[in-house]
């Protein structure tokens, strides 16, 4: 026999035989010892300050000839890469994420498309281990010729300790809720008979809007600021308790 409560499932198994159909669809109930099973879902949540920023930056160039579009792009991208290294970005924190060349078309009614030129793009992914420096590097990128910037995506470089704290908190909350339901039912919590992790969020944030601004190019005195703030790390669990 199952009794559904808000956010929990209570299975009474005080020696009562279940119909064969119920046993097939509810294997947990078939092995319930004398007592009751209570399933509780809970979420733990902790806050941390992000310490890693990831930004995608690059150069987009156009020319009537494919080779010219690529060579111009390579020249400008070399300047961008030099600016990143001069800003102190380590080689391990730089990686090429995309290189592309595509034709540009002119469309006319009842006419086949005509290629008018080519567009080349080259982007790199940059990791900032000191978020406070991200704004200055963004400004240096634009001055070096980058015309495509997306991000930053803020995250934790080592989320495991925060996740473990959130998991412990989730189990503690599930236990407290089980105690509440047990008292309401005139029972007591005997022990935990099962724990399932239902999901987690390691604290990564979606990328911000592209950070290209006119002031970046027009004024060398204007500085871009990246504020890390705080991010939530969560873990969800399903815990099964034995009540008597």
C-alpha atoms as one frame of an Amber mdcrd trajectory, in Angstrom:
protein
   0.000   0.000   0.000   1.411   3.398  -0.973   0.348   6.731   0.416   1.504
   9.835  -1.425   2.411  12.988   0.519   3.615  16.341  -0.798   7.263  15.904
  -1.793   7.527  12.427  -0.206   6.355   8.847  -0.677   5.358   6.759   2.366
   5.201   2.970   1.937   3.637   0.969   4.796   4.880  -2.567   5.040   3.750
  -3.854   8.429   3.631  -7.460   7.324   0.900  -6.715   4.805   0.918  -8.724
   1.594   0.727  -6.714  -1.605  -1.155  -7.815  -4.728   1.034  -9.421  -7.389
   0.510  -6.482  -9.772   1.603  -3.986  -7.112   4.712  -6.061  -6.392   5.685
  -6.011 -10.055   5.365  -2.240 -10.399   6.808  -1.449  -6.934   9.851  -3.664
  -6.289  10.866  -1.588  -3.233   7.588  -2.372  -1.484   8.138  -6.111  -2.008
  11.233  -6.076   0.229  10.062  -3.594   2.857  10.728  -4.879   6.406   8.054
  -4.445   9.037   7.620  -0.708   9.298   7.308   2.062   6.736   9.415   3.467
   3.953   9.581   7.215   3.475  11.142   8.709   0.333  12.274  12.323   0.694
  13.777  14.633  -1.953  15.932  17.551  -0.802  18.394  20.066  -2.240  21.528
  21.526  -0.666  22.774  24.941  -1.737  26.019  26.806  -0.981  27.413  30.046
  -2.418  30.929  30.591  -3.713  32.769  33.404  -5.484  33.801  32.335  -9.022
  37.561  32.212  -9.536  37.689  31.310 -13.235  36.491  33.301 -16.255  36.340
  31.915 -19.796  36.095  34.254 -22.783  35.986  33.580 -26.511  37.659  36.260
 -28.646  38.754  36.501 -32.232  38.895  38.296 -35.552  36.439  38.351 -38.456
  37.715  39.648 -41.807  36.220  39.958 -45.286  37.729  40.204 -48.765  36.689
  39.564 -52.344  39.289  36.787 -52.638  39.370  33.866 -50.187  43.152  33.907
 -49.842  43.119  37.607 -48.976  40.446  37.114 -46.323  42.525  34.346 -44.719
  45.858  36.174 -44.870  44.387  39.370 -43.411  42.747  37.334 -40.699  45.993
  35.530 -39.867  47.893  38.820 -39.632  45.371  40.398 -37.289  45.002  37.222
 -35.230  48.764  37.109 -34.720  48.564  40.581 -33.167  45.742  39.411 -30.890
  47.738  36.374 -29.750  50.790  38.524 -29.026  48.646  40.908 -26.975  47.320
  38.017 -24.903  50.808  36.676 -24.203  52.061  40.170 -23.385  49.188  40.473
 -20.887  50.523  37.418 -19.067  48.065  34.778 -20.285  49.789  31.386 -20.029
  49.932  29.079 -23.056  47.858  26.450 -21.215  45.027  28.976 -20.905  44.872
  29.698 -24.651  43.288  27.369 -27.191  41.959  27.813 -30.722  38.224  27.147
 -30.686  37.260  27.774 -34.325  38.728  28.663 -37.727  36.263  29.217 -40.558
  36.060  30.512 -44.129  32.706  31.024 -45.824  31.506  32.664 -49.051  29.316
  35.762 -48.981  26.409  35.881 -51.428  24.308  38.492 -53.182  20.726  37.435
 -53.756  18.399  38.741 -56.475  14.884  37.750 -57.383  14.745  34.869 -59.849
  18.534  34.839 -60.075  21.007  32.288 -58.685  23.084  33.523 -55.736  26.320
  35.251 -56.687  29.454  35.036 -54.535  30.601  38.550 -53.727  33.450  37.735
 -51.365  34.606  35.623 -48.445  34.535  35.909 -44.676  37.273  34.403 -42.510
  37.112  34.021 -38.747  39.482  32.730 -36.105  38.588  32.540 -32.418  40.468
  31.517 -29.302  39.202  30.498 -25.886  40.925  32.315 -23.019  40.819  31.292
 -19.362  41.446  33.910 -16.691  42.538  32.502 -13.363  42.517  36.016 -11.909
  39.109  37.440 -12.776  40.150  40.935 -11.702  42.538  41.036 -14.691  39.899
  40.023 -17.226  38.734  43.565 -17.971  42.223  44.875 -18.743  42.888  41.916
 -21.044  39.594  42.521 -22.867  40.620  46.105 -23.543  44.031  44.942 -24.794
  42.293  42.474 -27.121  40.241  45.195 -28.772  43.240  47.473 -29.171  45.098
  44.588 -30.824  42.341  44.141 -33.407  39.864  41.631 -31.956  36.381  42.415
 -33.235  34.485  39.449 -31.796  34.264  38.863 -28.033  31.811  36.617 -26.185
  31.647  36.129 -22.444  32.834  35.927 -19.819  31.558  32.616 -18.509  32.249
  32.595 -14.756  32.802  29.341 -12.896  34.720  27.598 -10.109  38.092  26.069
 -10.946  37.568  23.341  -8.303  33.857  22.886  -7.533  34.135  19.509  -5.761
  34.500  20.802  -2.189  31.475  23.076  -2.656  29.488  20.192  -4.179  30.367
  17.940  -1.237  29.146  20.599   1.184  25.912  20.924  -0.788  25.457  17.127
  -0.776  25.912  16.958   3.002  23.440  19.792   3.418  20.908  18.030   1.169
  21.096  14.804   3.215  20.735  16.769   6.475  17.659  18.539   5.108  16.168
  15.234   3.988  16.755  13.804   7.473  15.087  16.791   9.153  12.088  16.486
   6.848  11.852  12.746   7.500  11.832  13.393  11.254   8.980  15.859  10.787
   6.858  13.412   8.773   7.635  10.572  11.158   6.440  12.589  14.171   3.287
  13.570  12.301   2.615   9.885  11.590   3.360   8.770  15.166   6.538   6.965
  14.095  10.293   7.490  14.398  13.146   7.368  11.888  15.128   4.139  12.309
  17.745   4.419   9.591  18.495   5.350   5.988  18.065   2.465   3.554  18.998
   4.221   0.308  20.396   7.451  -1.150  20.266   8.493  -4.807  21.870  11.641
  -6.181  19.255  13.371  -8.320  21.381  16.103  -9.894  23.929  18.826  -9.308
  24.975  22.285 -10.468  28.687  23.011 -10.129  28.139  26.780 -10.104  28.932
  27.714 -13.706  27.067  30.712 -15.091  25.784  31.172 -18.644  28.011  33.474
 -20.707  27.247  37.184 -20.444  26.323  39.227 -23.489  29.177  40.011 -25.908
  31.326  42.714 -24.341  32.128  44.844 -27.387  31.663  48.545 -26.647  32.536
  51.675 -28.577  34.362  53.088 -25.552  36.791  50.171 -25.699  38.091  51.401
 -29.033  37.610  55.144 -28.725  39.358  55.711 -25.408  42.444  54.047 -24.042
  41.460  55.375 -20.606  38.159  53.479 -20.517  38.512  50.188 -18.672  36.193
  47.209 -18.720  35.322  45.775 -15.318  34.349  42.156 -14.666  32.653  41.587
 -11.298  32.565  37.942 -10.144  29.807  38.252  -7.513  28.659  34.889  -6.129
  27.326  31.737  -7.715  25.192  28.950  -6.224  26.385  25.351  -6.128  23.560
  22.856  -5.632  23.118  19.124  -5.146  19.815  17.223  -5.043  19.282  13.823
  -3.406  16.513  11.291  -2.949  16.786   9.574   0.449  14.785   6.522   1.585
  14.202   6.202   5.333  12.891   3.275   7.380  10.296   4.373   9.952   8.957
   2.361  12.869
